[in-house]
């Protein structure tokens, strides 16, 4: 189906039950942030906290992402954050390439057509494989610019969930790599949209912001 507005697309997305992933999730998750932003982050799929709140990257991984973005003067309300996969896979497993293709073809492609970001950050392996190639590898291709099928430049970096599993020197190295990837994305955005402000004076508390949606989803679950 095609939709006239981003809002119409989102309302339809939140009722989607087109694949088996919906069976183990409270419901599909949408986006957070501003659809007017020149910068879009495309993550992998929702975890448990995201499934509760109905929006991407608000749990432990999202909180680490917020810290990383703060290091390059970005707050989440000033950018657009979404996922390739809209429903949480059972047991929080990594989505397959086929699941990513099915879901993103149905929703992400139209989503990004409405948003029209100037730059995309592919966050993690699932996003990279969909936006670049099924054979792409995050360890090899992160930090390198590529052009998506939308004609939008993109750069990949590690998903914060990966950073949460690291310790010691590996963690320090990966954090610096993420910092430089995010910095490169911001610099390109600033070239393409020099007037845009990427940081709010008061960073939003996303868990508070979407608490009502969480309550609605919990009520519907019962």
mmCIF file of C-alpha atoms in Angstrom:
data_model
loop_
_atom_site.group_PDB
_atom_site.id
_atom_site.type_symbol
_atom_site.label_atom_id
_atom_site.label_comp_id
_atom_site.label_asym_id
_atom_site.label_seq_id
_atom_site.Cartn_x
_atom_site.Cartn_y
_atom_site.Cartn_z
ATOM 1 C CA UNK A 1 0.000 0.000 0.000
ATOM 2 C CA UNK A 2 0.982 3.604 -0.451
ATOM 3 C CA UNK A 3 0.138 6.443 1.913
ATOM 4 C CA UNK A 4 -0.445 10.177 1.552
ATOM 5 C CA UNK A 5 1.354 11.280 4.719
ATOM 6 C CA UNK A 6 3.929 10.100 7.212
ATOM 7 C CA UNK A 7 1.246 10.125 9.934
ATOM 8 C CA UNK A 8 -1.030 7.902 7.865
ATOM 9 C CA UNK A 9 1.841 5.488 7.291
ATOM 10 C CA UNK A 10 2.574 5.335 11.016
ATOM 11 C CA UNK A 11 -1.028 4.640 11.970
ATOM 12 C CA UNK A 12 -1.175 1.748 9.520
ATOM 13 C CA UNK A 13 2.189 0.419 10.707
ATOM 14 C CA UNK A 14 0.997 0.219 14.316
ATOM 15 C CA UNK A 15 -1.765 -2.222 13.298
ATOM 16 C CA UNK A 16 0.457 -4.405 11.084
ATOM 17 C CA UNK A 17 0.260 -8.185 11.547
ATOM 18 C CA UNK A 18 1.695 -9.221 8.196
ATOM 19 C CA UNK A 19 4.427 -11.584 9.417
ATOM 20 C CA UNK A 20 5.073 -14.105 12.252
ATOM 21 C CA UNK A 21 7.216 -11.627 14.221
ATOM 22 C CA UNK A 22 4.021 -9.893 15.334
ATOM 23 C CA UNK A 23 2.988 -13.006 17.280
ATOM 24 C CA UNK A 24 5.742 -12.643 19.890
ATOM 25 C CA UNK A 25 5.597 -8.838 20.185
ATOM 26 C CA UNK A 26 3.248 -6.502 22.024
ATOM 27 C CA UNK A 27 2.961 -4.673 18.730
ATOM 28 C CA UNK A 28 4.920 -2.949 15.982
ATOM 29 C CA UNK A 29 7.205 -0.083 16.963
ATOM 30 C CA UNK A 30 7.284 3.215 15.136
ATOM 31 C CA UNK A 31 9.896 6.012 15.202
ATOM 32 C CA UNK A 32 11.010 8.777 17.506
ATOM 33 C CA UNK A 33 12.416 12.232 16.944
ATOM 34 C CA UNK A 34 11.739 14.660 14.127
ATOM 35 C CA UNK A 35 10.662 13.637 10.597
ATOM 36 C CA UNK A 36 12.002 17.041 9.510
ATOM 37 C CA UNK A 37 15.574 16.163 10.446
ATOM 38 C CA UNK A 38 18.291 15.890 7.788
ATOM 39 C CA UNK A 39 19.789 12.991 9.776
ATOM 40 C CA UNK A 40 18.150 9.581 10.171
ATOM 41 C CA UNK A 41 19.406 6.689 12.262
ATOM 42 C CA UNK A 42 18.256 3.268 11.093
ATOM 43 C CA UNK A 43 18.707 0.578 13.732
ATOM 44 C CA UNK A 44 18.065 -3.161 13.696
ATOM 45 C CA UNK A 45 14.899 -4.029 15.629
ATOM 46 C CA UNK A 46 13.188 -3.473 18.977
ATOM 47 C CA UNK A 47 14.243 -5.119 22.216
ATOM 48 C CA UNK A 48 12.059 -5.659 25.274
ATOM 49 C CA UNK A 49 11.936 -2.035 26.425
ATOM 50 C CA UNK A 50 11.268 -0.808 22.904
ATOM 51 C CA UNK A 51 8.444 -3.325 22.528
ATOM 52 C CA UNK A 52 6.885 -1.954 25.716
ATOM 53 C CA UNK A 53 7.150 1.693 24.653
ATOM 54 C CA UNK A 54 6.462 1.283 20.935
ATOM 55 C CA UNK A 55 9.480 3.299 19.792
ATOM 56 C CA UNK A 56 13.077 2.412 18.856
ATOM 57 C CA UNK A 57 16.196 2.609 21.008
ATOM 58 C CA UNK A 58 14.903 3.722 24.389
ATOM 59 C CA UNK A 59 16.268 0.860 26.517
ATOM 60 C CA UNK A 60 19.889 0.328 27.632
ATOM 61 C CA UNK A 61 21.153 0.440 24.043
ATOM 62 C CA UNK A 62 19.252 3.642 23.389
ATOM 63 C CA UNK A 63 20.594 5.264 26.520
ATOM 64 C CA UNK A 64 24.139 4.442 25.425
ATOM 65 C CA UNK A 65 23.318 5.826 21.976
ATOM 66 C CA UNK A 66 22.136 9.065 23.609
ATOM 67 C CA UNK A 67 25.525 9.425 25.322
ATOM 68 C CA UNK A 68 27.374 8.779 22.068
ATOM 69 C CA UNK A 69 25.238 11.335 20.229
ATOM 70 C CA UNK A 70 25.769 13.879 23.005
ATOM 71 C CA UNK A 71 29.517 13.626 22.357
ATOM 72 C CA UNK A 72 28.903 15.058 18.860
ATOM 73 C CA UNK A 73 26.287 17.608 20.025
ATOM 74 C CA UNK A 74 23.104 15.758 19.042
ATOM 75 C CA UNK A 75 19.927 15.170 21.031
ATOM 76 C CA UNK A 76 17.452 12.525 19.949
ATOM 77 C CA UNK A 77 14.494 14.882 19.544
ATOM 78 C CA UNK A 78 16.368 16.696 16.752
ATOM 79 C CA UNK A 79 17.025 13.627 14.592
ATOM 80 C CA UNK A 80 14.905 10.784 13.230
ATOM 81 C CA UNK A 81 15.350 7.288 14.662
ATOM 82 C CA UNK A 82 13.738 4.152 13.264
ATOM 83 C CA UNK A 83 14.423 0.432 12.706
ATOM 84 C CA UNK A 84 14.588 -2.032 9.843
ATOM 85 C CA UNK A 85 12.455 -4.512 11.824
ATOM 86 C CA UNK A 86 9.346 -3.137 13.508
ATOM 87 C CA UNK A 87 8.401 -6.062 15.802
ATOM 88 C CA UNK A 88 10.543 -7.658 18.482
ATOM 89 C CA UNK A 89 11.751 -11.155 17.477
ATOM 90 C CA UNK A 90 11.051 -13.918 19.988
ATOM 91 C CA UNK A 91 13.734 -14.185 22.700
ATOM 92 C CA UNK A 92 15.246 -10.969 21.330
ATOM 93 C CA UNK A 93 17.180 -12.850 18.651
ATOM 94 C CA UNK A 94 18.870 -11.096 15.738
ATOM 95 C CA UNK A 95 16.465 -10.695 12.796
ATOM 96 C CA UNK A 96 17.275 -12.642 9.633
ATOM 97 C CA UNK A 97 18.107 -10.990 6.320
ATOM 98 C CA UNK A 98 14.794 -12.262 4.933
ATOM 99 C CA UNK A 99 12.824 -10.758 7.823
ATOM 100 C CA UNK A 100 14.627 -7.474 7.324
ATOM 101 C CA UNK A 101 13.838 -7.438 3.607
ATOM 102 C CA UNK A 102 10.153 -8.216 4.171
ATOM 103 C CA UNK A 103 9.570 -5.649 6.897
ATOM 104 C CA UNK A 104 11.697 -2.844 5.476
ATOM 105 C CA UNK A 105 10.194 -3.185 2.009
ATOM 106 C CA UNK A 106 6.750 -2.815 3.542
ATOM 107 C CA UNK A 107 7.538 0.075 5.908
ATOM 108 C CA UNK A 108 11.053 1.548 6.025
ATOM 109 C CA UNK A 109 11.229 2.335 2.313
ATOM 110 C CA UNK A 110 8.060 4.438 2.442
ATOM 111 C CA UNK A 111 9.087 5.937 5.776
ATOM 112 C CA UNK A 112 12.344 7.286 4.368
ATOM 113 C CA UNK A 113 10.564 8.482 1.236
ATOM 114 C CA UNK A 114 8.482 10.781 3.456
ATOM 115 C CA UNK A 115 11.357 11.869 5.707
ATOM 116 C CA UNK A 116 13.930 12.385 2.928
ATOM 117 C CA UNK A 117 16.976 12.698 5.213
ATOM 118 C CA UNK A 118 20.213 14.092 3.840
ATOM 119 C CA UNK A 119 22.291 11.441 5.643
ATOM 120 C CA UNK A 120 21.574 8.006 7.105
ATOM 121 C CA UNK A 121 23.467 6.251 9.897
ATOM 122 C CA UNK A 122 23.126 2.461 9.614
ATOM 123 C CA UNK A 123 23.283 1.250 13.196
ATOM 124 C CA UNK A 124 24.465 -2.348 13.303
ATOM 125 C CA UNK A 125 24.663 -5.311 10.991
ATOM 126 C CA UNK A 126 20.968 -5.762 10.124
ATOM 127 C CA UNK A 127 20.632 -2.140 9.003
ATOM 128 C CA UNK A 128 23.895 -2.294 7.042
ATOM 129 C CA UNK A 129 22.884 -5.482 5.236
ATOM 130 C CA UNK A 130 19.564 -3.978 4.183
ATOM 131 C CA UNK A 131 20.851 -0.545 3.208
ATOM 132 C CA UNK A 132 24.051 -1.713 1.480
ATOM 133 C CA UNK A 133 24.159 -5.432 0.670
ATOM 134 C CA UNK A 134 23.310 -8.792 2.278
ATOM 135 C CA UNK A 135 27.025 -9.622 2.065
ATOM 136 C CA UNK A 136 28.122 -6.466 3.913
ATOM 137 C CA UNK A 137 29.891 -6.928 7.243
ATOM 138 C CA UNK A 138 29.828 -4.354 10.008
ATOM 139 C CA UNK A 139 33.409 -5.143 11.066
ATOM 140 C CA UNK A 140 34.641 -4.493 7.524
ATOM 141 C CA UNK A 141 32.291 -1.804 6.236
ATOM 142 C CA UNK A 142 31.687 0.459 9.235
ATOM 143 C CA UNK A 143 33.042 3.971 8.883
ATOM 144 C CA UNK A 144 32.850 3.883 5.071
ATOM 145 C CA UNK A 145 30.425 5.994 3.081
ATOM 146 C CA UNK A 146 28.055 4.329 0.627
ATOM 147 C CA UNK A 147 24.973 5.397 -1.326
ATOM 148 C CA UNK A 148 21.692 3.703 -0.477
ATOM 149 C CA UNK A 149 19.050 2.700 -3.025
ATOM 150 C CA UNK A 150 17.249 5.908 -2.042
ATOM 151 C CA UNK A 151 20.188 7.930 -3.369
ATOM 152 C CA UNK A 152 20.980 9.059 0.181
ATOM 153 C CA UNK A 153 24.567 8.846 1.513
ATOM 154 C CA UNK A 154 24.975 6.549 4.510
ATOM 155 C CA UNK A 155 27.641 5.482 6.959
ATOM 156 C CA UNK A 156 27.502 2.415 9.209
ATOM 157 C CA UNK A 157 28.644 2.094 12.791
ATOM 158 C CA UNK A 158 28.366 -0.414 15.611
ATOM 159 C CA UNK A 159 25.044 -0.918 17.327
ATOM 160 C CA UNK A 160 25.202 0.136 20.996
ATOM 161 C CA UNK A 161 24.035 -3.367 21.989
ATOM 162 C CA UNK A 162 27.364 -4.601 20.641
ATOM 163 C CA UNK A 163 29.249 -2.050 22.759
ATOM 164 C CA UNK A 164 27.386 -3.223 25.856
ATOM 165 C CA UNK A 165 28.937 -6.667 25.378
ATOM 166 C CA UNK A 166 32.518 -5.390 25.181
ATOM 167 C CA UNK A 167 35.025 -4.766 27.959
ATOM 168 C CA UNK A 168 38.508 -3.305 28.378
ATOM 169 C CA UNK A 169 40.543 -2.219 25.359
ATOM 170 C CA UNK A 170 37.990 -3.619 22.902
ATOM 171 C CA UNK A 171 35.319 -1.360 24.382
ATOM 172 C CA UNK A 172 37.551 1.724 24.327
ATOM 173 C CA UNK A 173 38.511 1.082 20.693
ATOM 174 C CA UNK A 174 34.921 0.523 19.584
ATOM 175 C CA UNK A 175 33.669 3.642 21.381
ATOM 176 C CA UNK A 176 36.229 5.798 19.580
ATOM 177 C CA UNK A 177 35.256 4.243 16.251
ATOM 178 C CA UNK A 178 31.589 5.036 16.907
ATOM 179 C CA UNK A 179 32.517 8.593 17.880
ATOM 180 C CA UNK A 180 34.369 9.196 14.612
ATOM 181 C CA UNK A 181 31.566 7.607 12.572
ATOM 182 C CA UNK A 182 28.960 9.847 14.211
ATOM 183 C CA UNK A 183 31.209 12.882 13.839
ATOM 184 C CA UNK A 184 31.575 12.178 10.104
ATOM 185 C CA UNK A 185 27.799 11.890 9.737
ATOM 186 C CA UNK A 186 27.190 15.188 11.535
ATOM 187 C CA UNK A 187 29.811 16.991 9.475
ATOM 188 C CA UNK A 188 28.261 15.796 6.217
ATOM 189 C CA UNK A 189 24.802 16.818 7.466
ATOM 190 C CA UNK A 190 26.100 20.249 8.354
ATOM 191 C CA UNK A 191 27.435 20.630 4.827
ATOM 192 C CA UNK A 192 24.084 19.628 3.306
ATOM 193 C CA UNK A 193 21.813 21.395 5.830
ATOM 194 C CA UNK A 194 23.936 24.151 7.404
ATOM 195 C CA UNK A 195 21.021 25.904 9.128
ATOM 196 C CA UNK A 196 19.727 22.879 11.002
ATOM 197 C CA UNK A 197 20.142 22.724 14.789
ATOM 198 C CA UNK A 198 20.977 19.202 16.000
ATOM 199 C CA UNK A 199 20.904 19.818 19.742
ATOM 200 C CA UNK A 200 18.135 20.948 22.085
ATOM 201 C CA UNK A 201 18.962 22.924 25.196
ATOM 202 C CA UNK A 202 17.270 20.259 27.325
ATOM 203 C CA UNK A 203 17.782 16.625 26.209
ATOM 204 C CA UNK A 204 14.473 14.713 26.232
ATOM 205 C CA UNK A 205 13.772 11.815 28.572
ATOM 206 C CA UNK A 206 12.380 9.382 26.021
ATOM 207 C CA UNK A 207 10.954 7.006 28.632
ATOM 208 C CA UNK A 208 8.907 9.851 30.090
ATOM 209 C CA UNK A 209 7.990 11.190 26.660
ATOM 210 C CA UNK A 210 6.535 7.852 25.547
ATOM 211 C CA UNK A 211 5.148 6.680 28.906
ATOM 212 C CA UNK A 212 1.549 7.186 27.778
ATOM 213 C CA UNK A 213 2.127 5.041 24.708
ATOM 214 C CA UNK A 214 3.571 2.356 26.969
ATOM 215 C CA UNK A 215 0.463 2.410 29.130
ATOM 216 C CA UNK A 216 -1.754 2.138 26.055
ATOM 217 C CA UNK A 217 0.208 -0.835 24.732
ATOM 218 C CA UNK A 218 0.128 -2.592 28.093
ATOM 219 C CA UNK A 219 -3.623 -2.071 28.316
ATOM 220 C CA UNK A 220 -4.126 -3.444 24.800
ATOM 221 C CA UNK A 221 -1.952 -6.440 25.676
ATOM 222 C CA UNK A 222 -4.272 -7.376 28.544
#
